[in-house]
Amino acid sequence: MAGNSIAVRPFVEQFAALKAGLPGTGVPWLGDLREAAIERFGDLGVPTPRLEAWKYTRLRPLEKTAYRAVGEADAAADAGRLPSVLGAAAGHRLVFVNGRLRPDLSTPGALPDGARIESLRDALASDPGALEAQLGRIGVLDGQPMLALNTAMMDDGYVLRVGPGVALPAPVEIVFLGGTADEPVACHTRNLILLDEGSRATVVEHHLGAGKGAYFANGATEISVAGAAHLTHHKVQAEGSGALHLATVHAEVGADATYEGFCFATGARLSRYEVGVRLVGSGANCSLTGAYMMRGDQHCDNTTVVEHTVPDTSCREVFKGVLDGKARGVFQGRIVVREDAQRTDGNQTCKTLLLSDRAEIDAKPELEIYADDVKCSHGATVGAIDEDALFYLRSRGIPEAAARGLLVRSFLAETLHDVKPEPLAEALEEMIAAWLSQAANGEQHE
Amino acid sequence: MTRKPQKTKPTKVKMSKKALLEIKALHVTVDGKEILKGMDLVLNRGEVHAIMGPNGSGKSTLAYAMAGRGGYEVTKGRILYGGRNLLRMEPEERAAEGLFLAFQYPVEIPGVANTTFLKEAFNAIRKHRGEGELDAMQFLKLVRQKTKELGISDDMLRRPVNVGFSGGEKKRNEVLQMAVLNPDLAVLDETDSGLDIDALKVVAEGVNALRSPERAMLVITHYQRLLDYIVPDRVHVLAGGRIARSGGKELARELEEKGYAEFAEAAA
């Protein structure tokens, strides 16, 4: 075992103490799933840099901090005024506080017939059998200790099911608020998005944190996009400055279906967005886009694995990071093309803008190709602000800080121009402006 | 007999008569190499002067030193702009005080719409001058008026700054910026380079439309042909880092016939 077995113990003990109270108790398949997962977690251990997949990201907070499991009181915490990245454009809004659904803060909307969204707790209470075929089946636990921990401890989350041919008329907004507790807590939220044949949906997740204290958000999302369906899955990660944010997303994409994943991140002390997409139907397509802005001693890891298993599938990945201070970025992009996956079209780009000479990026593309008729490319660039462009802007009267800001926006633009709906694009613009004005004021997150 | 106290007439200084730009014994070093070696120049409001000279004579160095580009170190001499020390100002301050440099190679800025860039610059300058900023609608109205006057399509406003622009479009975009920012002193650095004769005419028309008694222009060029369209009041030959000769507009034609050979010798 290359993992850290000492950091495992508190979670294994928590599981033993809490399992009788976890949602879905008494459902045999779920109980078995949880038991198998905690065993797997114990075997794998908490990841350490000795594992190739975690070479650049060390989960130091799990070695140093004792996180207790969330309880009823944490879930009932005062959430204050919560921002919305969609405003009136949201068709349906669910709010989770410390990992649990808060119906009092949520604003359900009218969903078309055949579409259903609810919390994991509610779904397991009403008809657990309906989730058996997917929950814990799309996500693969091999080499995934943190997903295994989530599977064992999953406490709440959202379940979105969209029936055949149904299109959601408006995006669904999910807000996750953490960091309200006085002491470090761990939430293991588990989400499920199931799109039937020919359906369409847009989901916007907004993760944010109150205060500066430590907390651990260990989320996981399983996604199935059936034939000719289309899922747009946006995520805004603005966790509190003491947060450890891990998000594992596993998606399966069917024939002529599309999965569009987008993540914009400015938050958390340490974050990892790990996406695994399996393109399992001919004509399946995915795009993964990431933009992140980090400073101080923040650490942001984007890890993707895209597996092309059948002929004629395509994927486009663009990740762009802006790093200031001593911030560190990690990009690991693996593309696997199976023997049968002829005519795969895979394209991967990772670009990083370093605003400080103490910032660092580790970029690791990996191509694993077993078919012979494929088109795969990858590229990584690292650079500083272009001095010629900076002088050009300043020579037009634009003060240096504003000119730098324009060039940062220019750098990120490629990742943002497809972001819809409009209110989300505007909210991201505001978050970028806020980040830049902090930079101009010389504020640091340290 | 009593003497009436004599009134002393206050001497009136007319701004328009005073030199807008005074360059005195300017020495500029780039990468440790001295390029300008004691250059002098005086430019008044309402005047258009041309700086001509062989390649490597320091023409672009002069333009960049005036605009404040990093790496262009003034080791001796000074530049007074409206009586103030230009060299003490940051590049953005020079622009806000009315200096504009039309670049020989305008820079591409992907992802930033031309209007966004123009509005940012326009409002930064207004702010510096203590004037109110224009909102998006007001600004668009102003910029549309300028594009109309210059015969530039609005499409150029929506596109990212200089990205995918032809050589001619880039130079026209420089002229548009000049029209919007309304400078007191415009320095045109080899605006004719890379342009065919039709594009050159269009750009020259744009520049001529901006000539005014309140504005001075410094037109830097290697070739005389631009000066057929932008007719200067004075022509200076820059050679070996100094003004080697000055004259009227006919000097440009003489240079066209004789070339810079005599100055190359002088510089050597």
XYZ file of C-alpha atoms in Angstrom:
714
model
C 0.000 0.000 0.000
C 1.438 3.328 -1.049
C -1.221 5.296 0.807
C -1.093 6.699 4.296
C -2.693 4.232 6.669
C -2.480 6.449 9.749
C -4.728 9.132 8.236
C -7.207 6.405 7.342
C -7.950 5.370 10.920
C -10.114 8.296 12.087
C -12.407 7.898 9.089
C -12.696 4.140 9.506
C -13.585 4.700 13.158
C -16.132 7.360 12.195
C -17.701 4.973 9.722
C -18.032 2.241 12.355
C -19.657 4.669 14.770
C -21.987 6.308 12.284
C -22.956 3.653 9.793
C -26.191 2.732 11.545
C -27.376 6.320 11.090
C -26.269 6.914 7.499
C -29.039 7.312 4.931
C -30.347 4.101 3.399
C -29.656 1.973 6.499
C -31.293 -1.378 6.153
C -31.065 -1.365 2.354
C -28.902 -4.448 1.834
C -27.199 -3.505 -1.439
C -26.333 -0.083 -0.064
C -24.988 -1.498 3.172
C -22.805 -3.876 1.172
C -21.658 -1.019 -1.056
C -20.620 1.061 1.936
C -18.840 -1.838 3.669
C -16.938 -2.747 0.511
C -15.985 0.907 0.016
C -14.624 1.468 3.530
C -12.630 -1.711 3.155
C -11.259 -0.446 -0.153
C -10.440 2.898 1.443
C -8.617 1.110 4.238
C -6.656 -0.944 1.718
C -5.729 1.980 -0.482
C -5.047 4.448 2.315
C -5.121 8.225 2.054
C -3.230 9.106 -1.141
C 0.352 10.284 -0.828
C 2.775 11.666 -3.440
C 4.234 8.167 -3.707
C 1.221 7.364 -5.883
C 1.747 8.528 -9.466
C -1.771 10.035 -9.613
C -1.053 12.112 -6.494
C 2.584 12.931 -7.214
C 2.061 16.696 -7.065
C -0.725 16.953 -4.497
C -0.162 15.973 -0.920
C -3.228 15.857 1.302
C -1.397 17.364 4.222
C -4.578 18.661 5.888
C -5.717 15.045 6.335
C -2.482 14.265 8.153
C -2.688 17.277 10.436
C -6.334 18.041 11.044
C -8.963 15.917 12.764
C -12.219 16.405 10.908
C -15.327 15.204 12.627
C -18.406 14.071 10.717
C -21.175 16.628 10.219
C -24.244 16.378 12.424
C -27.756 17.776 12.577
C -26.615 20.999 14.244
C -24.078 21.725 11.457
C -26.719 21.196 8.823
C -29.065 23.612 10.613
C -26.421 26.387 10.787
C -27.287 29.960 9.905
C -26.320 30.344 6.259
C -26.554 34.129 6.153
C -27.311 35.686 2.807
C -26.363 33.313 0.037
C -25.348 34.666 -3.347
C -26.717 33.192 -6.552
C -24.693 32.834 -9.731
C -27.887 32.431 -11.759
C -30.399 34.737 -10.087
C -33.778 34.634 -11.782
C -32.382 32.430 -14.558
C -32.366 29.406 -12.225
C -35.264 27.050 -12.897
C -34.749 25.249 -9.635
C -32.431 25.888 -6.732
C -31.268 23.551 -4.000
C -29.140 24.719 -1.093
C -26.960 22.386 0.955
C -25.395 23.560 4.198
C -22.465 21.479 5.438
C -23.477 18.801 2.990
C -27.165 18.477 3.869
C -30.157 19.772 1.961
C -31.863 22.788 3.500
C -35.421 22.864 2.148
C -36.003 26.183 3.939
C -33.276 27.848 1.822
C -34.085 26.048 -1.425
C -36.453 27.349 -4.065
C -37.931 24.551 -6.094
C -39.198 25.404 -9.545
C -41.575 23.702 -11.898
C -39.784 20.886 -13.718
C -41.273 19.310 -16.828
C -42.916 15.887 -16.578
C -40.288 13.195 -16.581
C -37.706 15.303 -14.765
C -37.079 14.964 -11.056
C -34.603 16.451 -8.633
C -34.346 15.645 -4.952
C -31.824 15.076 -2.221
C -29.992 11.765 -1.963
C -31.548 11.240 1.477
C -35.049 11.686 0.079
C -34.343 9.481 -2.919
C -33.007 6.703 -0.682
C -35.928 7.051 1.714
C -38.611 6.858 -0.952
C -37.307 4.363 -3.503
C -33.763 3.160 -2.918
C -34.148 0.389 -5.482
C -34.376 2.959 -8.258
C -30.753 3.989 -7.614
C -29.249 0.537 -7.274
C -28.171 0.219 -10.902
C -26.241 3.499 -10.867
C -25.190 4.570 -7.386
C -21.662 3.381 -6.837
C -21.648 1.662 -10.247
C -20.654 4.518 -12.562
C -17.862 5.595 -10.264
C -14.974 3.151 -10.331
C -13.121 2.657 -7.072
C -9.878 1.332 -8.564
C -7.135 3.650 -7.387
C -9.763 6.027 -5.966
C -9.464 6.037 -2.173
C -11.231 9.374 -1.709
C -14.163 8.264 -3.850
C -14.235 5.054 -1.803
C -14.384 7.104 1.393
C -17.218 9.129 -0.092
C -19.102 5.982 -1.067
C -18.791 4.620 2.450
C -19.772 7.862 4.170
C -22.123 9.512 1.646
C -24.545 11.521 3.639
C -26.569 13.652 1.245
C -26.330 15.326 -2.151
C -28.591 15.829 -5.124
C -30.113 13.333 -7.516
C -31.261 14.668 -10.881
C -33.111 12.329 -13.225
C -34.309 13.486 -16.624
C -36.488 11.113 -18.630
C -36.226 10.264 -22.337
C -36.546 13.241 -24.648
C -37.145 15.682 -21.796
C -35.320 19.010 -21.900
C -35.068 21.181 -18.808
C -36.180 24.666 -19.842
C -33.948 26.389 -17.295
C -30.704 25.514 -15.519
C -30.703 23.898 -12.096
C -28.620 25.696 -9.476
C -27.110 23.795 -6.571
C -25.412 25.717 -3.769
C -23.091 24.004 -1.333
C -22.148 26.096 1.676
C -19.422 24.883 4.002
C -17.249 26.262 6.768
C -19.964 27.424 9.168
C -18.876 25.106 12.001
C -16.470 26.228 14.716
C -14.347 23.130 14.350
C -13.204 21.186 11.288
C -15.931 18.987 9.834
C -15.956 16.626 6.870
C -18.864 16.383 4.420
C -19.130 13.579 1.938
C -21.761 14.728 -0.520
C -22.747 12.378 -3.277
C -24.576 13.494 -6.379
C -26.131 11.585 -9.218
C -27.104 13.005 -12.613
C -28.941 10.594 -14.873
C -29.962 11.786 -18.315
C -32.051 9.401 -20.377
C -31.958 9.128 -24.179
C -32.282 12.436 -25.964
C -32.730 14.554 -22.842
C -31.026 17.851 -22.036
C -30.081 19.617 -18.831
C -27.802 22.303 -17.459
C -26.607 22.019 -13.860
C -24.689 24.799 -12.153
C -22.961 23.957 -8.876
C -21.731 26.746 -6.654
C -19.455 25.703 -3.800
C -18.712 28.389 -1.285
C -17.449 28.725 2.226
C -18.112 30.931 5.213
C -15.138 32.180 7.169
C -11.525 31.119 7.177
C -11.682 27.921 9.228
C -10.708 24.457 8.114
C -13.247 22.033 6.701
C -13.188 19.117 4.316
C -15.573 18.869 1.385
C -15.129 15.435 -0.139
C -17.707 15.399 -2.920
C -18.398 12.885 -5.623
C -20.722 12.967 -8.604
C -21.756 10.099 -10.825
C -23.138 10.992 -14.200
C -24.778 9.016 -16.954
C -25.542 10.760 -20.240
C -27.489 8.298 -22.398
C -27.661 8.283 -26.195
C -28.109 11.683 -27.852
C -28.567 13.379 -24.470
C -26.721 16.586 -23.589
C -25.487 17.630 -20.162
C -23.887 20.941 -19.385
C -22.305 20.740 -15.953
C -20.860 23.976 -14.609
C -19.079 24.283 -11.332
C -17.969 27.388 -9.477
C -15.561 26.599 -6.669
C -15.258 29.481 -4.220
C -14.720 27.573 -0.994
C -13.429 29.295 2.136
C -9.708 29.911 2.494
C -9.274 27.060 5.001
C -11.070 24.456 2.941
C -9.848 21.163 1.601
C -12.028 20.571 -1.455
C -11.925 17.277 -3.289
C -14.381 16.614 -6.085
C -14.455 13.379 -8.003
C -16.659 13.255 -11.082
C -17.202 10.069 -13.038
C -19.280 10.278 -16.181
C -20.373 7.793 -18.789
C -21.365 9.217 -22.151
C -23.441 7.260 -24.683
C -23.769 7.335 -28.451
C -24.027 10.825 -29.960
C -24.359 12.238 -26.449
C -22.437 15.191 -25.065
C -20.985 15.949 -21.666
C -19.741 19.502 -21.180
C -17.902 19.985 -17.920
C -16.720 23.401 -16.811
C -15.035 24.392 -13.569
C -14.108 27.871 -12.431
C -12.123 27.921 -9.195
C -10.749 30.643 -6.945
C -11.326 29.106 -3.533
C -10.016 26.588 -0.997
C -6.596 26.194 0.563
C -6.190 22.925 -1.332
C -8.475 21.640 -4.055
C -8.569 18.802 -6.509
C -11.100 18.470 -9.310
C -10.767 14.989 -10.697
C -12.895 14.101 -13.673
C -13.085 10.730 -15.320
C -15.135 10.490 -18.494
C -15.802 7.252 -20.372
C -17.024 7.700 -23.912
C -18.911 4.442 -24.399
C -21.136 5.080 -27.426
C -20.098 5.885 -30.960
C -20.317 9.630 -31.600
C -19.991 10.439 -27.886
C -18.411 13.783 -27.272
C -17.077 15.610 -24.269
C -15.502 18.912 -23.464
C -13.740 19.682 -20.216
C -12.883 23.276 -19.488
C -11.209 24.666 -16.435
C -10.233 28.154 -15.330
C -8.654 28.877 -11.988
C -7.130 31.837 -10.199
C -5.020 31.151 -7.149
C -2.760 33.178 -4.881
C -1.070 33.048 -1.499
C -0.318 29.420 -0.699
C -3.336 27.931 -2.440
C -2.957 24.651 -4.265
C -5.264 23.730 -7.140
C -5.161 20.363 -8.888
C -7.115 19.498 -12.036
C -6.864 15.866 -12.992
C -8.706 14.397 -15.956
C -8.938 10.917 -17.404
C -10.824 10.580 -20.663
C -11.312 7.076 -21.935
C -12.313 6.493 -25.542
C -13.681 2.949 -25.727
C -15.539 2.852 -29.071
C -14.965 4.327 -32.557
C -15.719 7.939 -33.481
C -15.635 9.714 -30.147
C -14.123 13.086 -29.428
C -12.983 15.175 -26.522
C -11.621 18.667 -26.161
C -9.933 19.847 -22.967
C -8.789 23.371 -22.144
C -7.453 24.255 -18.706
C -6.116 27.697 -17.897
C -4.660 28.809 -14.614
C -3.599 32.176 -13.224
C -1.175 31.815 -10.335
C 0.105 34.563 -8.064
C 2.071 34.559 -4.805
C 3.298 31.097 -3.882
C 0.261 29.364 -5.372
C 0.699 26.027 -7.011
C -1.255 24.516 -9.862
C -1.339 20.937 -11.038
C -2.734 19.622 -14.290
C -2.750 15.928 -15.065
C -4.509 14.981 -18.247
C -4.721 11.387 -19.294
C -6.247 10.290 -22.573
C -6.806 6.581 -23.042
C -7.746 5.288 -26.484
C -8.822 1.639 -26.424
C -8.065 -0.780 -29.264
C -11.501 -0.435 -30.818
C -11.671 3.325 -30.535
C -10.685 4.142 -34.112
C -11.044 7.683 -35.396
C -10.812 9.127 -31.890
C -10.340 12.870 -31.875
C -8.723 14.071 -28.689
C -7.297 17.483 -28.004
C -5.878 18.776 -24.770
C -4.467 22.168 -23.827
C -3.096 23.378 -20.520
C -1.946 26.970 -20.248
C -0.721 28.768 -17.184
C -0.055 32.408 -16.507
C 2.380 32.996 -13.660
C 2.041 36.411 -12.039
C 4.800 35.761 -9.518
C 8.143 34.032 -9.785
C 7.316 32.003 -6.682
C 4.201 30.441 -8.229
C 4.468 26.980 -9.715
C 2.622 24.714 -12.147
C 3.141 21.028 -12.738
C 1.580 19.884 -16.000
C 1.554 16.239 -16.950
C -0.199 15.076 -20.095
C -0.404 11.317 -20.629
C -1.522 9.679 -23.840
C -2.210 5.974 -23.784
C -3.186 4.907 -27.287
C -3.953 1.365 -28.380
C -5.820 2.116 -31.643
C -3.952 3.069 -34.815
C -6.280 5.534 -36.541
C -6.550 8.377 -34.042
C -5.976 12.099 -33.865
C -4.718 13.140 -30.460
C -2.850 16.261 -29.506
C -1.787 17.928 -26.332
C 0.059 21.063 -25.458
C 1.143 22.887 -22.353
C 2.462 26.427 -22.061
C 3.620 28.456 -19.100
C 4.255 32.161 -19.304
C 4.269 35.516 -17.601
C 2.377 38.682 -18.568
C 3.438 39.749 -22.060
C 5.489 42.917 -21.561
C 4.803 44.171 -25.101
C 1.050 43.903 -24.587
C 1.349 45.521 -21.155
C 3.241 48.479 -22.604
C 0.748 48.788 -25.467
C -2.160 49.076 -23.006
C -0.301 51.485 -20.728
C 0.675 53.646 -23.694
C -3.071 54.146 -24.211
C -3.494 55.558 -20.718
C -4.582 52.387 -18.939
C -2.891 52.250 -15.510
C -0.594 49.288 -14.941
C -2.849 47.346 -12.555
C -5.856 47.679 -14.859
C -3.706 46.735 -17.847
C -2.518 43.593 -16.064
C -6.158 42.823 -15.264
C -7.147 43.135 -18.905
C -4.346 40.775 -19.897
C -5.435 38.218 -17.274
C -8.974 38.394 -18.689
C -7.546 38.089 -22.173
C -5.719 34.955 -21.057
C -8.817 33.358 -19.525
C -11.238 34.464 -22.256
C -10.990 31.257 -24.273
C -12.319 29.235 -21.322
C -15.199 31.605 -20.639
C -16.690 32.558 -23.986
C -18.976 29.531 -24.184
C -20.326 29.930 -20.661
C -24.092 30.280 -20.633
C -26.527 31.348 -19.294
C -25.652 35.025 -19.316
C -26.118 35.609 -15.547
C -23.480 32.951 -14.837
C -21.070 34.572 -17.288
C -21.665 37.908 -15.538
C -21.185 36.357 -12.091
C -17.850 34.910 -13.245
C -16.815 38.317 -14.627
C -17.526 39.797 -11.197
C -15.561 37.076 -9.441
C -12.619 37.702 -11.781
C -12.858 41.447 -11.169
C -12.965 40.865 -7.396
C -9.942 38.575 -7.592
C -8.045 41.140 -9.664
C -8.900 44.027 -7.364
C -7.523 42.018 -4.444
C -4.352 41.570 -6.481
C -4.209 45.302 -7.149
C -4.585 45.992 -3.444
C -1.758 43.616 -2.711
C -3.938 41.423 -0.498
C -2.666 37.958 0.134
C -4.396 34.819 1.262
C -1.530 33.669 3.429
C 4.671 117.896 -12.599
C 3.457 114.693 -11.203
C 4.382 111.516 -12.785
C 1.745 109.005 -13.357
C 2.761 105.616 -12.256
C 3.330 103.656 -15.371
C 1.363 100.517 -15.797
C 3.350 97.503 -16.630
C 1.682 95.359 -19.196
C 1.590 91.752 -18.257
C 3.234 89.678 -20.922
C 0.743 87.235 -22.315
C 2.010 83.793 -23.139
C -0.070 82.135 -25.800
C -0.137 78.388 -25.297
C -0.316 77.803 -29.018
C 2.956 79.620 -29.586
C 4.819 77.787 -26.889
C 6.681 74.625 -27.803
C 4.646 71.535 -27.034
C 7.676 69.299 -27.255
C 11.301 70.167 -26.594
C 13.919 67.478 -26.881
C 17.320 68.565 -25.677
C 20.591 66.669 -26.139
C 18.831 63.354 -25.718
C 20.968 60.252 -25.233
C 19.194 56.882 -25.139
C 20.760 53.486 -24.538
C 19.140 50.160 -25.433
C 20.696 46.895 -24.214
C 23.826 48.783 -23.253
C 24.229 50.316 -26.712
C 23.862 54.048 -27.210
C 21.360 54.677 -30.002
C 20.451 58.358 -29.619
C 23.520 60.512 -29.126
C 22.436 64.037 -28.392
C 19.244 64.643 -30.287
C 17.445 67.995 -30.333
C 13.962 68.813 -31.569
C 11.328 71.481 -30.995
C 7.712 70.953 -32.034
C 4.893 73.477 -31.663
C 1.164 72.967 -31.584
C -0.383 72.896 -35.029
C 2.817 71.603 -36.632
C 3.541 68.316 -38.329
C 7.198 67.295 -38.400
C 8.640 64.293 -40.138
C 11.615 62.342 -38.850
C 13.337 60.450 -41.626
C 16.453 58.405 -41.561
C 18.181 55.211 -42.525
C 17.489 51.934 -40.741
C 19.124 51.773 -37.338
C 19.417 55.546 -37.017
C 17.288 55.582 -33.852
C 13.845 56.559 -35.185
C 11.874 53.924 -33.289
C 14.099 54.371 -30.253
C 12.997 58.003 -30.161
C 9.331 56.959 -30.338
C 9.655 54.373 -27.578
C 11.712 56.639 -25.337
C 8.995 59.286 -25.654
C 6.245 56.777 -24.810
C 8.209 55.352 -21.876
C 8.870 51.792 -22.923
C 10.972 49.748 -20.503
C 14.533 49.060 -21.631
C 14.956 52.462 -23.303
C 17.254 54.194 -20.881
C 17.731 57.940 -21.119
C 21.287 58.539 -19.972
C 21.531 62.243 -20.756
C 19.398 65.110 -21.953
C 15.711 65.724 -21.448
C 12.304 65.802 -22.999
C 9.963 68.624 -22.017
C 6.337 68.150 -22.865
C 4.170 71.216 -22.312
C 7.047 72.479 -20.194
C 6.987 69.382 -17.955
C 9.572 66.658 -17.627
C 8.089 63.850 -19.709
C 10.682 61.331 -18.572
C 9.436 61.449 -14.988
C 5.997 60.146 -16.029
C 4.799 56.544 -16.265
C 3.671 55.500 -19.759
C -0.018 55.740 -18.778
C 0.519 59.219 -17.384
C 2.137 60.360 -20.631
C -0.919 59.078 -22.504
C -3.289 60.743 -20.066
C -1.386 64.013 -20.543
C -2.060 63.825 -24.262
C 0.804 61.854 -25.828
C -0.132 59.135 -28.302
C 2.182 56.681 -30.036
C 0.856 54.887 -33.116
C 2.795 51.620 -33.052
C 4.748 50.230 -35.959
C 3.655 46.759 -34.821
C 0.349 47.040 -32.944
C -0.037 44.246 -30.385
C -2.758 41.582 -30.590
C -4.834 41.057 -27.445
C -7.094 38.011 -27.810
C -10.314 37.858 -25.872
C -10.583 41.617 -25.298
C -13.018 43.383 -27.625
C -11.692 46.475 -29.328
C -14.484 48.586 -27.789
C -13.699 47.292 -24.290
C -10.059 48.267 -24.772
C -10.933 51.694 -26.204
C -13.436 52.420 -23.433
C -10.971 51.366 -20.750
C -8.325 53.695 -22.221
C -10.745 56.552 -22.846
C -12.177 56.451 -19.331
C -8.760 56.042 -17.695
C -7.659 59.246 -19.414
C -10.899 61.041 -18.458
C -10.411 59.924 -14.876
C -6.829 61.197 -14.853
C -8.056 64.579 -16.041
C -10.759 64.694 -13.386
C -13.526 64.346 -15.953
C -16.490 62.010 -15.583
C -16.307 58.573 -17.181
C -18.696 57.667 -19.982
C -20.980 54.678 -19.625
C -21.134 51.938 -22.256
C -23.925 53.587 -24.256
C -22.422 57.075 -24.248
C -19.068 55.675 -25.233
C -20.494 53.585 -28.050
C -22.157 56.682 -29.463
C -18.855 58.558 -29.434
C -16.852 55.728 -30.935
C -19.454 55.115 -33.676
C -19.168 58.759 -34.661
C -15.395 58.348 -34.969
C -15.619 55.134 -37.011
C -18.077 56.874 -39.317
C -15.773 59.868 -39.784
C -12.847 57.589 -40.523
C -14.844 55.174 -42.687
C -14.066 52.205 -40.425
C -16.587 49.366 -40.170
C -18.221 48.761 -36.780
C -17.209 45.136 -37.137
C -13.688 46.188 -36.170
C -15.034 47.351 -32.801
C -16.463 43.969 -31.882
C -13.390 41.968 -32.802
C -10.628 41.298 -30.276
C -7.898 43.955 -30.326
C -5.871 43.552 -33.547
C -6.439 39.773 -33.639
C -6.657 38.575 -37.227
C -6.466 42.174 -38.492
C -4.664 42.744 -41.784
C -1.680 45.097 -41.768
C -3.915 47.892 -43.062
C -6.620 47.208 -40.470
C -4.088 47.307 -37.660
C -2.870 50.740 -38.762
C -6.419 51.996 -39.188
C -7.140 50.767 -35.699
C -4.217 52.875 -34.470
C -5.730 55.900 -36.208
C -9.126 55.102 -34.659
C -7.527 54.968 -31.194
C -5.869 58.294 -31.884
C -9.208 59.802 -32.939
C -10.965 58.513 -29.818
C -8.224 59.454 -27.354
C -7.797 62.881 -28.958
C -4.124 63.513 -28.101
C -2.194 66.789 -28.145
C 0.878 65.114 -29.541
C 0.720 62.126 -31.854
C 3.848 60.180 -32.732
C 3.408 57.918 -35.747
C 6.104 55.255 -35.827
C 6.548 53.916 -39.383
C 2.819 53.919 -39.923
C 3.452 53.244 -43.605
C 5.401 50.028 -43.080
C 3.732 46.974 -44.556
C 0.980 48.953 -46.290
C 0.138 48.905 -49.973
C -0.592 52.227 -51.623
C -4.374 52.012 -51.134
C -4.109 51.206 -47.440
C -1.515 53.950 -47.097
C -3.903 56.508 -48.599
C -6.711 55.482 -46.268
C -4.480 55.735 -43.206
C -3.055 59.087 -44.358
C -6.559 60.473 -44.855
C -7.403 59.419 -41.323
C -4.306 61.159 -39.984
C -4.954 64.305 -42.027
C -8.492 64.477 -40.656
C -6.944 64.755 -37.191
C -4.603 67.618 -38.033
C -5.567 70.674 -36.042
C -4.038 73.926 -34.796
C -4.093 72.537 -31.266
C -2.363 69.279 -32.092
C 1.200 68.463 -33.061
C 2.317 65.380 -34.932
C 5.648 63.659 -35.332
C 5.656 61.365 -38.346
C 8.480 58.842 -38.324
C 9.182 57.183 -41.645
C 11.897 55.642 -43.722
C 10.275 56.469 -47.053
C 9.196 59.711 -48.597
C 5.983 58.305 -50.083
C 3.951 58.669 -46.840
C 4.859 62.367 -46.902
C 3.142 62.730 -50.286
C -0.061 62.198 -48.384
C 0.762 63.618 -44.957
C 2.578 66.795 -45.932
C 4.886 67.929 -43.103
C 5.819 71.464 -42.107
C 9.380 70.404 -41.321
C 11.520 67.404 -42.179
C 14.421 66.216 -40.008
C 16.969 63.641 -40.934
C 17.997 61.426 -38.043
C 21.353 59.811 -38.647
C 23.882 58.405 -36.223
C 21.631 59.240 -33.285
C 21.377 62.960 -34.000
C 19.418 65.293 -36.224
C 21.828 65.604 -39.137
C 19.793 68.025 -41.172
C 16.475 69.875 -41.062
C 14.494 71.516 -43.805
C 11.113 72.076 -45.378
C 8.967 69.461 -47.032
C 11.187 69.551 -50.143
C 13.929 67.849 -48.134
C 11.906 64.641 -48.224
C 11.916 64.616 -52.009
C 15.633 65.311 -52.104
C 16.209 62.311 -49.834
C 14.059 60.181 -52.091
C 16.375 61.025 -54.993
C 19.734 60.900 -53.252
C 19.094 58.341 -50.534
C 20.714 58.422 -47.118
C 24.264 57.714 -48.334
C 25.669 61.094 -47.342
C 24.231 60.731 -43.830
C 25.479 57.201 -43.462
C 28.974 58.596 -44.014
C 28.328 61.388 -41.553
C 27.207 58.921 -38.949
C 30.150 56.605 -39.414
